[in-house]
CSV table of C-alpha atoms and ligand atoms in Angstrom, one decimal:
chain,number,residue,atom,x,y,z
A,20,MET,CA,1.7,6.4,-14.8
A,21,SER,CA,1.9,7.2,-11.1
A,22,GLU,CA,3.7,4.8,-8.7
A,23,PRO,CA,1.5,2.4,-6.7
A,24,LEU,CA,0.8,3.6,-3.1
A,25,ILE,CA,1.5,0.1,-1.8
A,26,LEU,CA,4.3,-2.0,-3.4
A,27,SER,CA,3.8,-5.7,-3.3
A,28,SER,CA,6.3,-8.5,-3.9
A,29,GLN,CA,6.6,-12.1,-3.0
A,30,THR,CA,9.5,-14.4,-2.1
A,31,GLY,CA,8.5,-17.9,-1.6
A,32,SER,CA,5.4,-17.7,0.5
A,33,VAL,CA,6.3,-14.4,2.1
A,34,ARG,CA,4.5,-11.3,0.8
A,35,THR,CA,6.1,-7.9,1.4
A,36,LEU,CA,3.9,-4.8,1.4
A,37,THR,CA,5.8,-1.4,1.2
A,38,LEU,CA,4.0,1.8,2.0
A,39,ASN,CA,5.0,4.0,-0.8
A,40,ARG,CA,4.6,7.8,-0.4
A,41,PRO,CA,8.2,8.5,0.6
A,42,GLN,CA,7.9,12.3,-0.2
A,43,SER,CA,5.5,12.7,2.7
A,44,LEU,CA,7.1,10.0,4.9
A,45,ASN,CA,4.5,7.5,3.8
A,46,SER,CA,1.7,9.5,5.6
A,47,LEU,CA,-1.7,7.9,5.1
A,48,ASN,CA,-4.3,9.6,2.9
A,49,SER,CA,-7.6,7.9,2.1
A,50,ALA,CA,-6.3,6.4,-1.2
A,51,MET,CA,-3.3,4.8,0.6
A,52,LEU,CA,-5.4,3.5,3.4
A,53,GLY,CA,-7.8,2.0,0.9
A,54,ALA,CA,-5.0,0.4,-1.0
A,55,LEU,CA,-3.5,-1.1,2.1
A,56,LEU,CA,-6.8,-2.5,3.2
A,57,ASP,CA,-7.3,-4.0,-0.3
A,58,ALA,CA,-3.8,-5.5,-0.4
A,59,LEU,CA,-4.3,-7.2,3.0
A,60,GLY,CA,-7.8,-8.4,1.9
A,61,HIS,CA,-6.3,-10.0,-1.2
A,62,ILE,CA,-3.6,-11.7,0.8
A,63,ALA,CA,-6.1,-13.0,3.3
A,64,GLY,CA,-7.7,-14.9,0.4
A,65,ASP,CA,-4.4,-16.1,-1.2
A,66,ALA,CA,-3.4,-19.5,0.0
A,67,THR,CA,0.1,-19.1,-1.4
A,68,VAL,CA,0.9,-16.5,1.3
A,69,ARG,CA,2.0,-17.8,4.7
A,70,CYS,CA,3.5,-14.6,6.2
A,71,VAL,CA,3.3,-10.9,5.5
A,72,VAL,CA,6.1,-8.2,6.0
A,73,LEU,CA,5.0,-4.6,6.2
A,74,THR,CA,7.6,-1.9,5.7
A,75,GLY,CA,8.0,1.7,4.3
A,76,ALA,CA,9.8,3.2,1.3
A,77,GLY,CA,12.4,5.8,1.8
A,78,ARG,CA,13.6,7.1,5.2
A,79,ALA,CA,10.3,6.6,7.2
A,80,PHE,CA,8.0,3.8,8.1
A,81,CYS,CA,4.9,6.0,8.3
A,82,ALA,CA,4.2,9.5,9.7
A,83,GLY,CA,0.6,8.6,10.5
A,84,GLN,CA,-2.4,10.3,9.1
A,85,ASP,CA,-1.7,12.7,6.1
A,86,LEU,CA,-2.5,16.0,7.8
A,87,ALA,CA,-2.9,17.6,4.4
A,88,ASP,CA,-5.7,15.2,3.3
A,89,PRO,CA,-8.8,17.3,2.7
A,90,LEU,CA,-10.8,14.7,4.6
A,91,VAL,CA,-9.1,15.7,7.9
A,92,ALA,CA,-7.2,19.0,7.3
A,93,PRO,CA,-9.0,21.7,9.4
A,94,GLY,CA,-10.4,24.3,7.0
A,95,ASN,CA,-13.4,26.6,7.2
A,96,ALA,CA,-15.7,23.8,8.3
A,97,PRO,CA,-14.9,21.6,11.3
A,98,LYS,CA,-14.0,18.0,10.3
A,99,ASP,CA,-15.5,14.9,11.8
A,100,LEU,CA,-12.4,12.8,12.3
A,101,GLY,CA,-14.6,9.8,13.4
A,102,VAL,CA,-15.6,9.3,9.8
A,103,MET,CA,-12.0,8.6,8.7
A,104,ILE,CA,-11.4,6.4,11.7
A,105,GLU,CA,-14.5,4.4,11.1
A,106,ARG,CA,-13.9,4.0,7.4
A,107,PHE,CA,-10.2,3.2,7.5
A,108,TYR,CA,-8.4,2.9,10.8
A,109,GLN,CA,-10.8,0.6,12.6
A,110,PRO,CA,-11.0,-1.9,9.7
A,111,LEU,CA,-7.3,-1.7,9.2
A,112,VAL,CA,-6.5,-2.7,12.8
A,113,GLN,CA,-9.1,-5.4,12.6
A,114,ARG,CA,-7.7,-6.7,9.4
A,115,ILE,CA,-4.1,-6.8,10.6
A,116,ARG,CA,-5.1,-8.5,13.8
A,117,SER,CA,-7.3,-11.1,12.1
A,118,MET,CA,-5.0,-12.0,9.2
A,119,PRO,CA,-4.8,-15.7,8.6
A,120,THR,CA,-1.0,-15.5,8.5
A,121,PRO,CA,1.5,-13.9,10.9
A,122,VAL,CA,2.4,-10.2,10.1
A,123,VAL,CA,5.9,-8.9,10.6
A,124,ALA,CA,6.5,-5.1,10.8
A,125,ALA,CA,9.9,-4.0,9.6
A,126,VAL,CA,10.2,-0.5,10.9
A,127,ASN,CA,12.8,1.2,8.7
A,128,GLY,CA,12.5,4.8,10.0
A,129,VAL,CA,10.2,7.1,12.0
A,130,ALA,CA,6.8,5.6,12.8
A,131,ALA,CA,4.4,8.4,14.1
A,132,GLY,CA,0.8,8.5,15.3
A,133,ALA,CA,-1.3,5.9,13.5
A,134,GLY,CA,1.9,4.9,11.7
A,135,ALA,CA,3.4,3.7,15.0
A,136,ASN,CA,0.3,1.9,16.0
A,137,ILE,CA,-0.1,0.1,12.7
A,138,ALA,CA,3.4,-1.3,13.3
A,139,LEU,CA,2.6,-2.2,16.9
A,140,ASN,CA,-0.5,-4.1,15.8
A,141,CYS,CA,1.6,-6.5,13.8
A,142,ASP,CA,2.6,-9.8,15.4
A,143,ILE,CA,6.3,-9.3,15.4
A,144,VAL,CA,7.9,-5.8,15.3
A,145,ILE,CA,11.5,-5.4,14.4
A,146,ALA,CA,13.0,-2.0,13.9
A,147,ALA,CA,16.2,-0.5,12.4
A,148,ARG,CA,18.5,1.0,15.1
A,149,GLY,CA,17.9,4.4,13.4
A,150,ALA,CA,14.1,4.0,13.5
A,151,SER,CA,11.9,5.7,16.1
A,152,PHE,CA,8.3,5.6,17.5
A,153,ILE,CA,6.3,8.7,18.3
A,154,GLN,CA,2.8,8.8,19.8
A,155,ALA,CA,2.4,12.1,18.0
A,156,PHE,CA,-1.3,12.5,18.7
A,157,SER,CA,-1.1,14.9,21.8
A,158,LYS,CA,1.1,17.3,19.8
A,159,ILE,CA,-1.9,18.1,17.5
A,160,GLY,CA,-4.6,18.0,20.1
A,161,LEU,CA,-5.7,14.3,19.6
A,162,ALA,CA,-5.7,11.2,21.7
A,163,PRO,CA,-4.2,7.9,20.5
A,164,ASP,CA,-6.2,5.8,18.0
A,165,THR,CA,-5.5,2.8,15.7
A,166,GLY,CA,-5.7,0.6,18.8
A,167,GLY,CA,-3.1,2.5,20.8
A,168,THR,CA,-5.2,2.9,23.9
A,169,TRP,CA,-5.7,-0.8,24.1
A,170,LEU,CA,-2.2,-1.9,23.0
A,171,LEU,CA,0.2,0.5,24.7
A,172,PRO,CA,-0.6,-0.3,28.4
A,173,ARG,CA,-0.6,-4.0,27.5
A,174,LEU,CA,2.8,-3.8,25.8
A,175,VAL,CA,4.7,-1.5,28.1
A,176,GLY,CA,2.5,-0.9,31.2
A,177,ARG,CA,0.5,2.2,32.3
A,178,ALA,CA,3.4,4.4,33.3
A,179,ASN,CA,5.3,4.0,30.0
A,180,ALA,CA,2.0,4.2,28.0
A,181,LEU,CA,1.1,7.5,29.7
A,182,GLY,CA,4.7,8.9,29.4
A,183,LEU,CA,4.8,8.0,25.7
A,184,THR,CA,1.3,9.3,24.8
A,185,LEU,CA,1.1,12.5,27.0
A,186,LEU,CA,4.6,13.7,26.2
A,187,GLY,CA,4.6,12.5,22.6
A,188,ASP,CA,8.4,12.3,22.5
A,189,LYS,CA,10.4,10.3,20.0
A,190,LEU,CA,11.4,6.9,21.4
A,191,GLY,CA,14.4,5.3,19.6
A,192,ALA,CA,14.4,1.7,18.5
A,193,GLU,CA,16.9,0.6,21.1
A,194,ASP,CA,14.7,2.0,23.9
A,195,ALA,CA,11.6,0.6,22.3
A,196,GLU,CA,13.2,-2.8,22.5
A,197,ARG,CA,14.4,-2.2,26.1
A,198,ILE,CA,10.8,-1.3,27.4
A,199,GLY,CA,9.2,-4.2,25.5
A,200,LEU,CA,7.4,-2.0,22.9
A,201,ILE,CA,8.9,-4.1,20.1
A,202,TRP,CA,10.5,-7.5,19.7
A,203,LYS,CA,13.9,-6.6,18.4
A,204,CYS,CA,16.1,-3.7,17.2
A,205,VAL,CA,18.7,-4.6,14.5
A,206,ASP,CA,21.3,-2.8,12.5
A,207,ASP,CA,19.9,-0.5,9.8
A,208,ALA,CA,21.6,-2.3,6.9
A,209,SER,CA,20.3,-5.7,8.0
A,210,LEU,CA,16.6,-4.8,8.7
A,211,LEU,CA,15.0,-6.2,5.6
A,212,ASP,CA,17.2,-9.3,5.6
A,213,GLU,CA,16.4,-9.9,9.3
A,214,ALA,CA,12.7,-9.3,8.6
A,215,GLN,CA,12.7,-11.8,5.7
A,216,ALA,CA,14.6,-14.4,7.8
A,217,ILE,CA,11.9,-14.2,10.5
A,218,ALA,CA,9.1,-14.2,8.0
A,219,GLN,CA,10.5,-17.2,6.1
A,220,ARG,CA,10.8,-19.0,9.4
A,221,LEU,CA,7.2,-18.2,10.3
A,222,ALA,CA,6.0,-19.2,6.8
A,223,ALA,CA,7.5,-22.7,7.3
A,224,MET,CA,5.7,-23.1,10.6
A,225,PRO,CA,2.1,-24.3,11.3
A,226,THR,CA,0.2,-21.1,10.3
A,227,LYS,CA,-3.1,-22.2,11.8
A,228,ALA,CA,-1.4,-22.7,15.2
A,229,LEU,CA,0.5,-19.4,15.0
A,230,VAL,CA,-2.7,-17.4,14.3
A,231,ALA,CA,-4.6,-19.3,17.0
A,232,THR,CA,-1.8,-18.4,19.4
A,233,ARG,CA,-2.1,-14.7,18.5
A,234,CYS,CA,-5.9,-14.8,19.0
A,235,ALA,CA,-5.6,-16.7,22.3
A,236,LEU,CA,-3.1,-14.3,23.8
A,237,ASP,CA,-5.2,-11.3,22.8
A,238,ARG,CA,-8.3,-12.8,24.3
A,239,ALA,CA,-6.8,-14.2,27.4
A,240,GLY,CA,-6.1,-10.7,28.8
A,241,LEU,CA,-9.9,-10.2,28.9
A,242,LEU,CA,-10.7,-13.6,30.6
A,243,SER,CA,-10.4,-15.0,34.1
A,244,MET,CA,-7.8,-17.8,34.6
A,245,GLU,CA,-10.6,-20.4,34.6
A,246,ALA,CA,-12.0,-19.1,31.3
A,247,ALA,CA,-8.5,-18.9,29.8
A,248,LEU,CA,-7.9,-22.6,30.8
A,249,GLU,CA,-11.2,-23.6,29.2
A,250,ALA,CA,-10.3,-21.6,26.0
A,251,GLU,CA,-6.9,-23.3,25.9
A,252,THR,CA,-8.5,-26.7,26.1
A,253,GLN,CA,-10.9,-26.0,23.3
A,254,LEU,CA,-8.2,-24.6,21.1
A,255,GLN,CA,-5.9,-27.5,21.7
A,256,ARG,CA,-8.7,-29.9,20.9
A,257,GLU,CA,-9.3,-28.1,17.6
A,258,LEU,CA,-5.6,-28.0,16.7
A,259,GLY,CA,-5.2,-31.6,17.7
A,260,PHE,CA,-7.6,-32.6,14.9
A,261,ALA,CA,-5.7,-30.5,12.3
A,262,HIS,CA,-3.3,-31.9,9.7
A,263,ASP,CA,-0.3,-29.8,11.0
A,264,TYR,CA,-0.4,-31.5,14.5
A,265,ASN,CA,-0.1,-35.0,12.9
A,266,GLU,CA,2.6,-33.7,10.6
A,267,GLY,CA,4.6,-32.0,13.4
A,268,VAL,CA,4.6,-35.1,15.6
A,269,ALA,CA,5.3,-37.5,12.6
A,270,ALA,CA,8.2,-35.3,11.6
A,271,PHE,CA,9.6,-35.2,15.1
A,272,VAL,CA,9.4,-39.0,15.5
A,273,ALA,CA,11.0,-39.5,12.0
A,274,LYS,CA,13.6,-36.9,12.7
A,275,ARG,CA,12.8,-35.0,9.5
A,276,THR,CA,11.7,-31.4,8.7
A,277,PRO,CA,7.9,-31.0,9.0
A,278,ALA,CA,6.0,-29.8,5.9
A,279,PHE,CA,3.1,-27.8,7.4
A,280,THR,CA,0.2,-26.9,5.1
A,281,ASP,CA,-2.8,-25.8,7.2
A,282,ARG,CA,-3.7,-22.1,6.9
B,310,T3D,O1,-6.9,12.9,11.4
B,310,T3D,C1,-7.5,11.9,11.5
B,310,T3D,O2,-8.1,11.3,10.6
B,310,T3D,C2,-7.4,11.2,12.9
B,310,T3D,C3,-6.4,10.2,12.8
B,310,T3D,C4,-5.2,10.5,13.3
B,310,T3D,C5,-4.1,9.5,13.2
B,310,T3D,C6,-2.8,10.1,13.3
B,310,T3D,O3,-1.9,9.5,12.8
B,310,T3D,S1,-2.6,11.6,14.1
B,310,T3D,C7,-0.8,11.9,13.9
B,310,T3D,C8,-0.4,12.4,12.6
B,310,T3D,N1,1.0,12.5,12.4
B,310,T3D,C9,1.8,13.4,13.0
B,310,T3D,O4,1.3,14.3,13.7
B,310,T3D,C10,3.3,13.4,12.6
B,310,T3D,C11,3.6,14.7,11.8
B,310,T3D,N2,5.0,14.6,11.4
B,310,T3D,C12,6.0,14.9,12.2
B,310,T3D,O5,5.9,15.1,13.3
B,310,T3D,C13,7.4,14.8,11.5
B,310,T3D,O6,7.3,14.9,10.2
B,310,T3D,C14,8.2,13.5,11.9
B,310,T3D,C15,8.6,13.5,13.3
B,310,T3D,C16,7.3,12.3,11.6
B,310,T3D,C17,9.4,13.5,11.0
B,310,T3D,O7,10.1,14.7,11.2
B,310,T3D,P1,11.3,15.1,10.1
B,310,T3D,O8,11.9,16.3,10.6
B,310,T3D,O9,12.2,13.9,10.0
B,310,T3D,O10,10.6,15.3,8.7
B,310,T3D,P2,9.7,16.5,8.3
B,310,T3D,O11,10.6,17.6,7.6
B,310,T3D,O12,8.9,17.0,9.4
B,310,T3D,O13,8.8,15.9,7.1
B,310,T3D,C18,9.2,15.6,5.8
B,310,T3D,C19,8.1,15.8,4.9
B,310,T3D,O14,7.0,15.0,5.2
B,310,T3D,C20,7.5,17.3,5.0
B,310,T3D,O15,7.1,17.7,3.8
B,310,T3D,P3,7.9,18.8,2.9
B,310,T3D,O16,8.0,20.0,3.8
B,310,T3D,O17,9.3,18.2,2.7
B,310,T3D,O18,7.1,19.0,1.7
B,310,T3D,C21,6.4,17.1,5.9
B,310,T3D,O19,5.4,18.1,5.8
B,310,T3D,C22,5.8,15.7,5.4
B,310,T3D,N3,5.0,15.1,6.5
B,310,T3D,C23,5.5,14.5,7.6
B,310,T3D,N4,4.5,14.0,8.3
B,310,T3D,C24,3.4,14.2,7.6
B,310,T3D,C25,3.7,14.9,6.4
B,310,T3D,N5,2.8,15.3,5.5
B,310,T3D,C26,1.5,15.1,5.8
B,310,T3D,N6,1.1,14.4,6.9
B,310,T3D,C27,2.0,14.0,7.8
B,310,T3D,N7,1.6,13.3,8.9
């Protein structure tokens, strides 16, 4: 039997998904993209999961679109790349960014093209010191996709975004941390332990508030200050009625560890 394209394992309430086509640097063909979407969809409906870790098998995180996939590989007939993007990449970005739990990317090696942008769509990105990020699109005559045009200027500013995307050079993990592309760079050997430690911490936190924070930060960039203040008020009103707020304050007053349960 062939190996699953996405490996899935759970420790406590942290689910780890591992992209598993190491022979082609976990490049994404339609089967793998479908499997990843399915896995995230199942997790979204599984109340036992309170945080997700996404990583890659072997020496790469993900080399982006599988350029040998017949759906995109240029042949005799021109290919409509928009079909693949509409079917898989758009829904994938939307699914990651609307997960009811935090998502941590543990970037274990090279992350190129859509592979880089999948990682950057996660809530917290940590990378092994030996990992790298490549906006590889320009090298093959494409423009960034998988949310890159929206994300990159927000993460690192227009100058860095244009430098990264036009030149398509490899950016090492230390430099990625330095310019604010990712949260943290760690020693190669400790990547998965560090990712698990962060994920276990997040899993014990008030999930609903964490997810609301992600949504509010994403939305606020599109709003005026007045509208953002109004949105914050509505959000706080909603969270104030939730169980986790009561639990958090009760635990603080009683000097005990809170047991958050909302999701
Ligand atoms: O097309 C659409 O649907 C539009 C959507 C586009 C989204 C995108 O992601 S576009 C960007 C696609 N990705 C790339 O252009 C990256 C291509 N890969 C590379 O530039 C290099 O492989 C890396 C810089 C990532 C790593 O280099 P290196 O020297 O460490 O490894 P390598 O020797 O190049 O690759 C190892 C193997 O993986 C090799 O196979 P082989 O020769 O051992 O049988 C190579 O062909 C394979 N591989 C690497 N990337 C891909 C791939 N196979 C298919 N697709 C890939 N993207």
